[in-house]
mmCIF file of C-alpha atoms in Angstrom:
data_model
loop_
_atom_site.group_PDB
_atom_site.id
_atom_site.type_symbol
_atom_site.label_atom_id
_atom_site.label_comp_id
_atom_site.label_asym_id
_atom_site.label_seq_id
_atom_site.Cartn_x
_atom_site.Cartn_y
_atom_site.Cartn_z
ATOM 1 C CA UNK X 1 0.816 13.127 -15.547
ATOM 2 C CA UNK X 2 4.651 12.235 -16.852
ATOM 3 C CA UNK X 3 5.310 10.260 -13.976
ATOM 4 C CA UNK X 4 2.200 8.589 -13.990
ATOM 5 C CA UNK X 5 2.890 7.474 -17.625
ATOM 6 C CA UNK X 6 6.588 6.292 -16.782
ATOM 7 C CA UNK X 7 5.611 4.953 -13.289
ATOM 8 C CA UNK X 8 2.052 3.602 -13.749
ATOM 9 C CA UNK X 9 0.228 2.515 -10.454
ATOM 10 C CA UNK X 10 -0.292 -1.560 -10.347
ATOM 11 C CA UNK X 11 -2.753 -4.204 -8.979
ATOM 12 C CA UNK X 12 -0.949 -5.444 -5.714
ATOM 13 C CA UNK X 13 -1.718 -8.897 -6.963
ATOM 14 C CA UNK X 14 -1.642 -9.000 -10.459
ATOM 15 C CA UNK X 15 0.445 -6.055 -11.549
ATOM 16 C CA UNK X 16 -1.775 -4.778 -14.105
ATOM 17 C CA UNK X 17 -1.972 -0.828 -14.793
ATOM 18 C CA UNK X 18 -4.757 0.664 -12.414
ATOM 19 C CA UNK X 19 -6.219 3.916 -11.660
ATOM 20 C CA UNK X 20 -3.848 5.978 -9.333
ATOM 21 C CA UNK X 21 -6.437 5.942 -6.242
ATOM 22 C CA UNK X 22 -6.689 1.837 -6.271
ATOM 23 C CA UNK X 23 -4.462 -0.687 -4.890
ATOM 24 C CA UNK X 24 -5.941 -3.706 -6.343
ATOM 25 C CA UNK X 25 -7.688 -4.342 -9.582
ATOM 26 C CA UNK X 26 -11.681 -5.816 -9.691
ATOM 27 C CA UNK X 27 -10.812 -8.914 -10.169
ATOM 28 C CA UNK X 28 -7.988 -9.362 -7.363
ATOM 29 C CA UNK X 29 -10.753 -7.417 -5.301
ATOM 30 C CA UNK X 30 -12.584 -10.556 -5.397
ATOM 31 C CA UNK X 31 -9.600 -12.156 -3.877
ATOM 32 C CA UNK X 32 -9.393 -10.403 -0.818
ATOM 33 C CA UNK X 33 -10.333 -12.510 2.414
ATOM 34 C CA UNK X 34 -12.674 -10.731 4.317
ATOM 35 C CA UNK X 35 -13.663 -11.500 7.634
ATOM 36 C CA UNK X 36 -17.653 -11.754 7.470
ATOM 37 C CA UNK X 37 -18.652 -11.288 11.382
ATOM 38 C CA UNK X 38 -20.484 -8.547 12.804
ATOM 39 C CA UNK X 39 -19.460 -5.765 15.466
ATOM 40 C CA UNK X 40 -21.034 -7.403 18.413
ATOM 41 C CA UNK X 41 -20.975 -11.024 17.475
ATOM 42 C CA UNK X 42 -19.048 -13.372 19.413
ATOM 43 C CA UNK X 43 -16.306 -13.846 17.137
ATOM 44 C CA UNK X 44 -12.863 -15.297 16.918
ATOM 45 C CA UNK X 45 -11.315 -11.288 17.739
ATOM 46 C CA UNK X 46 -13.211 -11.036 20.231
ATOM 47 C CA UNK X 47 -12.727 -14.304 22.151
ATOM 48 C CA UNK X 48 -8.542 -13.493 21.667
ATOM 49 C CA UNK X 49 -9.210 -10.253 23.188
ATOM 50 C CA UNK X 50 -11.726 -11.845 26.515
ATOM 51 C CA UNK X 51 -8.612 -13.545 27.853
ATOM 52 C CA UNK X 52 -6.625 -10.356 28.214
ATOM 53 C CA UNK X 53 -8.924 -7.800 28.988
ATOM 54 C CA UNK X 54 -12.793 -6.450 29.653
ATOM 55 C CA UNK X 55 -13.995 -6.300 25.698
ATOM 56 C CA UNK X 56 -17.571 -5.023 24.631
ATOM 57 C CA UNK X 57 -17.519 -5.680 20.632
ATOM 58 C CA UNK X 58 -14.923 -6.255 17.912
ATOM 59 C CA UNK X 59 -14.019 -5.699 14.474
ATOM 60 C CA UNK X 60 -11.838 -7.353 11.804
ATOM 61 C CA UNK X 61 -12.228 -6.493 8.219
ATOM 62 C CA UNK X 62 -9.808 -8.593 6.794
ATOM 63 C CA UNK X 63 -7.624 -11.806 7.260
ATOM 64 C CA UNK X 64 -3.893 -11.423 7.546
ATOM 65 C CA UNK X 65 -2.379 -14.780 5.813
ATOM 66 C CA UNK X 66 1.208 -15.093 4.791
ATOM 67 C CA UNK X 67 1.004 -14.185 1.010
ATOM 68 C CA UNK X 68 -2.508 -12.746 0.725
ATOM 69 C CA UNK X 69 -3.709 -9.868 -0.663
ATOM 70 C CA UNK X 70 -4.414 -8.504 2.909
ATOM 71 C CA UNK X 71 -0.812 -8.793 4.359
ATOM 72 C CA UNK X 72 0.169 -6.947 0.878
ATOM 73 C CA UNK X 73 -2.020 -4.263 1.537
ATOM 74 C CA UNK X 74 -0.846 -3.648 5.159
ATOM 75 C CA UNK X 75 2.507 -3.505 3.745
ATOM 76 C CA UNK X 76 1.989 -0.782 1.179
ATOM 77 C CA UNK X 77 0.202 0.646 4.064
ATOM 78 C CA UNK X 78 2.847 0.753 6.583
ATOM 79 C CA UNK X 79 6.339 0.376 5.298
ATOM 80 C CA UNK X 80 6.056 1.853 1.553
ATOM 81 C CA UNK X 81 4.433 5.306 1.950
ATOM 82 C CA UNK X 82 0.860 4.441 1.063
ATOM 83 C CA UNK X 83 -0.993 6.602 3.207
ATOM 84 C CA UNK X 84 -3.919 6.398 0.895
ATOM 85 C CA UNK X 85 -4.165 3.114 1.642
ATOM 86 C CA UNK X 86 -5.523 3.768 5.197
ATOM 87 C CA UNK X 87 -8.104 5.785 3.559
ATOM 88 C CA UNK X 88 -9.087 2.933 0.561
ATOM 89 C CA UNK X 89 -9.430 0.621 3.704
ATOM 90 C CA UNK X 90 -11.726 3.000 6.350
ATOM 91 C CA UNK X 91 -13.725 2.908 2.944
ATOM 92 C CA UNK X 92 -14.248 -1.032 2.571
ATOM 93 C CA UNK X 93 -14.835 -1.234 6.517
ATOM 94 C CA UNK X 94 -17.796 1.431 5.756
ATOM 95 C CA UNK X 95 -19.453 -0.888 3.726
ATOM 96 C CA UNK X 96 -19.276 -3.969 6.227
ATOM 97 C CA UNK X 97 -19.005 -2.237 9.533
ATOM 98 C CA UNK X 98 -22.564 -1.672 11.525
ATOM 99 C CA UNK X 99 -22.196 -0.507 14.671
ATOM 100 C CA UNK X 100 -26.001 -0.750 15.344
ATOM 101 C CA UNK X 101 -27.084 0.493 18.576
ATOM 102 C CA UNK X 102 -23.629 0.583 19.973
ATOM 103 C CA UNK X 103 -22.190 3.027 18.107
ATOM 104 C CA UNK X 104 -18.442 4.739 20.434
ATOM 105 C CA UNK X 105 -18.340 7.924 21.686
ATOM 106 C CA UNK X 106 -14.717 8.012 20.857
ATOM 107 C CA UNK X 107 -11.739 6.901 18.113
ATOM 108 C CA UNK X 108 -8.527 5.941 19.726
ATOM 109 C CA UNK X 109 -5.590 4.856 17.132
ATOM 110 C CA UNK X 110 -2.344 2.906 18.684
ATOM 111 C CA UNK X 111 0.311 5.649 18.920
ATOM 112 C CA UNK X 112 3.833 5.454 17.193
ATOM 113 C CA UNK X 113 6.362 6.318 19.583
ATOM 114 C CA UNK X 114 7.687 10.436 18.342
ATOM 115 C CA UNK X 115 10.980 8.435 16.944
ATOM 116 C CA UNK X 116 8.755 6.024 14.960
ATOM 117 C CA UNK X 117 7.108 8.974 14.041
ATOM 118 C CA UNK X 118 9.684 10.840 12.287
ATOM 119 C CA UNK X 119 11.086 7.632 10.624
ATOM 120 C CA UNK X 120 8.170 6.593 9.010
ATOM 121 C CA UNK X 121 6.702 10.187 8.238
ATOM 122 C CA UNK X 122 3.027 9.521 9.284
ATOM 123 C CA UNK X 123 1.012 7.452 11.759
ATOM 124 C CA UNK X 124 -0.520 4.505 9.536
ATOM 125 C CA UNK X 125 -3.896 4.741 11.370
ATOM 126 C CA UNK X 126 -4.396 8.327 11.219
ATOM 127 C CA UNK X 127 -5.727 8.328 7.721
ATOM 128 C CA UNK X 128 -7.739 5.272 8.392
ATOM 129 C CA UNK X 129 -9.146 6.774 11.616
ATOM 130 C CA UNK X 130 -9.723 9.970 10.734
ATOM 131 C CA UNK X 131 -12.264 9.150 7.541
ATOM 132 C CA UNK X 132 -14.285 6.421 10.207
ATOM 133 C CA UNK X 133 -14.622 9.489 11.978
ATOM 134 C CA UNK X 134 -16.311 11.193 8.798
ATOM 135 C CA UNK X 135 -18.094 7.909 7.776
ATOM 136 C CA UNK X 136 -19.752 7.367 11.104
ATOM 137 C CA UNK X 137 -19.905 10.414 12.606
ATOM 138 C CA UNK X 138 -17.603 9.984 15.819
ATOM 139 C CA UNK X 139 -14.528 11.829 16.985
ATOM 140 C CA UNK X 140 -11.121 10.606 17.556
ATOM 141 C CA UNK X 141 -8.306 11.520 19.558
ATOM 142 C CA UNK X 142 -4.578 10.834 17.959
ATOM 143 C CA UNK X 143 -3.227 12.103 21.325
ATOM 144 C CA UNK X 144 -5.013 10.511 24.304
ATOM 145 C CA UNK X 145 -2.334 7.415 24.461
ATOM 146 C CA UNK X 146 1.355 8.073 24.462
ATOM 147 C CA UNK X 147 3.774 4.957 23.631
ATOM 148 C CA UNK X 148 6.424 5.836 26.127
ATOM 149 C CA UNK X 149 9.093 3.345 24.426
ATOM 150 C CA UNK X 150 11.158 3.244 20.648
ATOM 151 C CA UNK X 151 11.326 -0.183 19.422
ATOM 152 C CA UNK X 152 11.427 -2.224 16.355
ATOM 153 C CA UNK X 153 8.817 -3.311 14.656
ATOM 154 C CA UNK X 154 6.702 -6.389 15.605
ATOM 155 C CA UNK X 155 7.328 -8.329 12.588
ATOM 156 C CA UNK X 156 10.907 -8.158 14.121
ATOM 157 C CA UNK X 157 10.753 -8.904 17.884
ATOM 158 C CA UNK X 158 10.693 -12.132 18.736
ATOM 159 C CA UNK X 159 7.796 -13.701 20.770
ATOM 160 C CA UNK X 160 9.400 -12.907 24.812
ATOM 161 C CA UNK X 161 9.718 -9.311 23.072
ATOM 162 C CA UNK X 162 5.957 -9.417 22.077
ATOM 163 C CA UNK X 163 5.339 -10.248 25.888
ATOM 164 C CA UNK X 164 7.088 -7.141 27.604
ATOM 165 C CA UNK X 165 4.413 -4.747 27.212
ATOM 166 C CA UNK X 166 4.073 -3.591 30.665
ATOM 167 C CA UNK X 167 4.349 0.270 31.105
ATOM 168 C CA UNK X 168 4.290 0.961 27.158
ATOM 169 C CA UNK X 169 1.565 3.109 26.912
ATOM 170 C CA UNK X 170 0.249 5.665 29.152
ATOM 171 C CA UNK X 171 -2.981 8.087 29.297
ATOM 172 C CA UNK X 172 -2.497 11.588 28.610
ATOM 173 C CA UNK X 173 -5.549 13.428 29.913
ATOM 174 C CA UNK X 174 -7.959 12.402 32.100
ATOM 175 C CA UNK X 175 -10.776 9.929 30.768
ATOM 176 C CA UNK X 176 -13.836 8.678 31.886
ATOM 177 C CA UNK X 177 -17.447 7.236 31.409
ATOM 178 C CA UNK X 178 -16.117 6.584 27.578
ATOM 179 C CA UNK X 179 -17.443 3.705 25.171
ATOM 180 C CA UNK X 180 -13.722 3.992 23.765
ATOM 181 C CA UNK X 181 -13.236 2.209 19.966
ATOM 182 C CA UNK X 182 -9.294 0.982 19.962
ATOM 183 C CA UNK X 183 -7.958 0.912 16.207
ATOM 184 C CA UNK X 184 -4.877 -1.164 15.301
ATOM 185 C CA UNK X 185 -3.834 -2.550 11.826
ATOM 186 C CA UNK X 186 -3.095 -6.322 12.525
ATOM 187 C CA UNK X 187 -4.044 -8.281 15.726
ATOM 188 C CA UNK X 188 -1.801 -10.882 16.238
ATOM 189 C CA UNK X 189 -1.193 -11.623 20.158
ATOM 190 C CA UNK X 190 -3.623 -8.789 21.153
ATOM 191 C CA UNK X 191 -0.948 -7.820 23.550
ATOM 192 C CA UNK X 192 -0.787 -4.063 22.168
ATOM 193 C CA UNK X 193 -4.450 -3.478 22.344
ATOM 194 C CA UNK X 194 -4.541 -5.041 26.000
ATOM 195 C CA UNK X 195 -1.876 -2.577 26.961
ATOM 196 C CA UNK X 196 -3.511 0.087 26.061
ATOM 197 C CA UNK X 197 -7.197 -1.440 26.841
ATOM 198 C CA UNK X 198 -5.962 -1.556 30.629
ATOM 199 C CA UNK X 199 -4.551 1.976 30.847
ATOM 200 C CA UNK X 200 -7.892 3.068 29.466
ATOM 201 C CA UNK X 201 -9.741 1.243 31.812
ATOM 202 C CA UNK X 202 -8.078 2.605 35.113
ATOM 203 C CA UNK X 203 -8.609 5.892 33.993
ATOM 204 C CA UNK X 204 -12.307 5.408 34.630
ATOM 205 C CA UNK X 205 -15.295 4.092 34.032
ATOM 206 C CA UNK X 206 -14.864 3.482 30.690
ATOM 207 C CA UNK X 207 -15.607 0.444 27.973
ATOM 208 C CA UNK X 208 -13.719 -1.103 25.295
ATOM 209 C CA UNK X 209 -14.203 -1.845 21.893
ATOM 210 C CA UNK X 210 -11.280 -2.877 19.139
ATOM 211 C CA UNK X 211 -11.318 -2.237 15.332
ATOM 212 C CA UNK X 212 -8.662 -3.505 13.560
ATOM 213 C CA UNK X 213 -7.817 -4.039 9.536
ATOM 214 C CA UNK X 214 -6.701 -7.323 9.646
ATOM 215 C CA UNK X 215 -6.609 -10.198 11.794
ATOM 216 C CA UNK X 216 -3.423 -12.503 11.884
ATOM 217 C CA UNK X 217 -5.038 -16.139 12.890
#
C-alpha cells in the first residue's frame, strides 16, 4: 500500500495514475492498434509466414509501430519485469481470438535459451500462454522446443544475424499427428517461427498454426 502511494502505477501513454493491474488507461485503450483479421483468414501474417513454411491459420492481435502503444507494451512486457503484462494481453486476445472449428490440440511458446532465462528471470510468453490455455481450454508445453544457442536480442542483431537461424531450435520429445499453435511476441521476419515451424514438422505429421501479440509490418 506505501509503495503504491509513493510509486503509483501509470498509463503507458499518458502517465496518468491507474489501477495497479492496468497498463494503459480507457482512453489510451482506445489508442491501441489492433489488428482486426480473423484466425483463418488470409491475412497479411499469414501470407509472411506461406513463403517460409507449411502454415494452417494465424493470429496477430496487435500492430507493432515505432512509438505506439503496442511496441510500449511489449517493452514493459519483455525488458522491464512486467510479467502481468503477458497475462493483461492473453486477456484482450480472448476477446478477439475465435478459433472456430479449428481450435489446436497443443500451445507451444518460443523458448529462451537457459542463459536468457536466468537473465531476464521469466519466459515472457509463459504467462501469456499459460492463461490461453485456461481461456480456451488447450494445453501447452513450455518444454517441447529447446533454443540450443545464447544470443542477443533481436532488436540488436543486425539483419545477416536475423538470417542464421539454422540449427537454433531443436525438438525435445517425440511429436506427431499435432495441430501445433506457435506463440511468439512480435513477428518481424518470421524467421524464428519458421525455425521452429520446420523442426516441428519433421517430427511428424503435424500442422502449424502461429499466434503472436504483435505484428511488426
Amino acid at each position: 500500500m506505501i509503495l503504491d502511494i509513493l510509486f503509483p502505477n501509470r498509463c503507458l501513454g499518458c502517465n496518468s495514475i491507474i489501477s495497479a493491474d492496468l497498463l494503459i488507461c480507457e482512453l489510451c485503450f482506445s489508442q491501441i492498434d489492433f489488428i482486426h483479421s480473423g484466425y483463418s483468414d488470409d491475412n497479411f501474417i499469414k501470407e509472411k509466414c506461406r513463403l517460409l513454411f507449411p502454415v494452417e491459420n494465424t493470429f496477430a492481435l496487435m500492430q507493432f509501430g515505432k512509438e505506439n502503444l503496442s511496441r510500449k507494451i511489449i517493452h514493459e512486457l519483455k525488458y522491464k519485469s512486467r510479467e502481468i503484462a503477458g497475462e493483461i494481453l492473453a486477456q484482450w486476445t480472448s476477446e478477439r481470438l475465435d478459433f472456430g472449428n479449428q481450435k489446436p490440440d497443443l500451445l507451444v511458446p518460443v523458448p529462451l535459451h537457459p542463459k536468457k532465462l536466468k537473465e531476464r528471470g521469466y519466459n515472457q510468453l509463459h504467462l501469456f500462454t499459460e492463461k490461453i490455455s485456461e481461456f480456451y481450454n488447450i494445453p501447452f508445453d513450455h518444454n517441447l522446443i529447446r533454443r540450443n544457442h545464447y544470443s542477443k536480442a533481436q532488436a540488436l542483431k543486425n539483419r545477416q544475424r536475423r538470417l542464421e537461424t539454422e540449427n537454433t531450435f531443436s525438438i525435445t520429445q517425440t511429436i506427431t499427428g499435432k495441430n501445433i499453435l506457435l506463440i511468439d511476441d512480435v513477428f518481424t521476419t518470421g524467421n524464428t517461427v519458421a525455425s521452429i515451424a520446420w523442426e516441428i514438422l519433421k517430427a511428424g505429421n503435424n500442422k502449424i498454426n502461429v499466434l503472436v501479440m504483435a505484428m511488426d509490418a
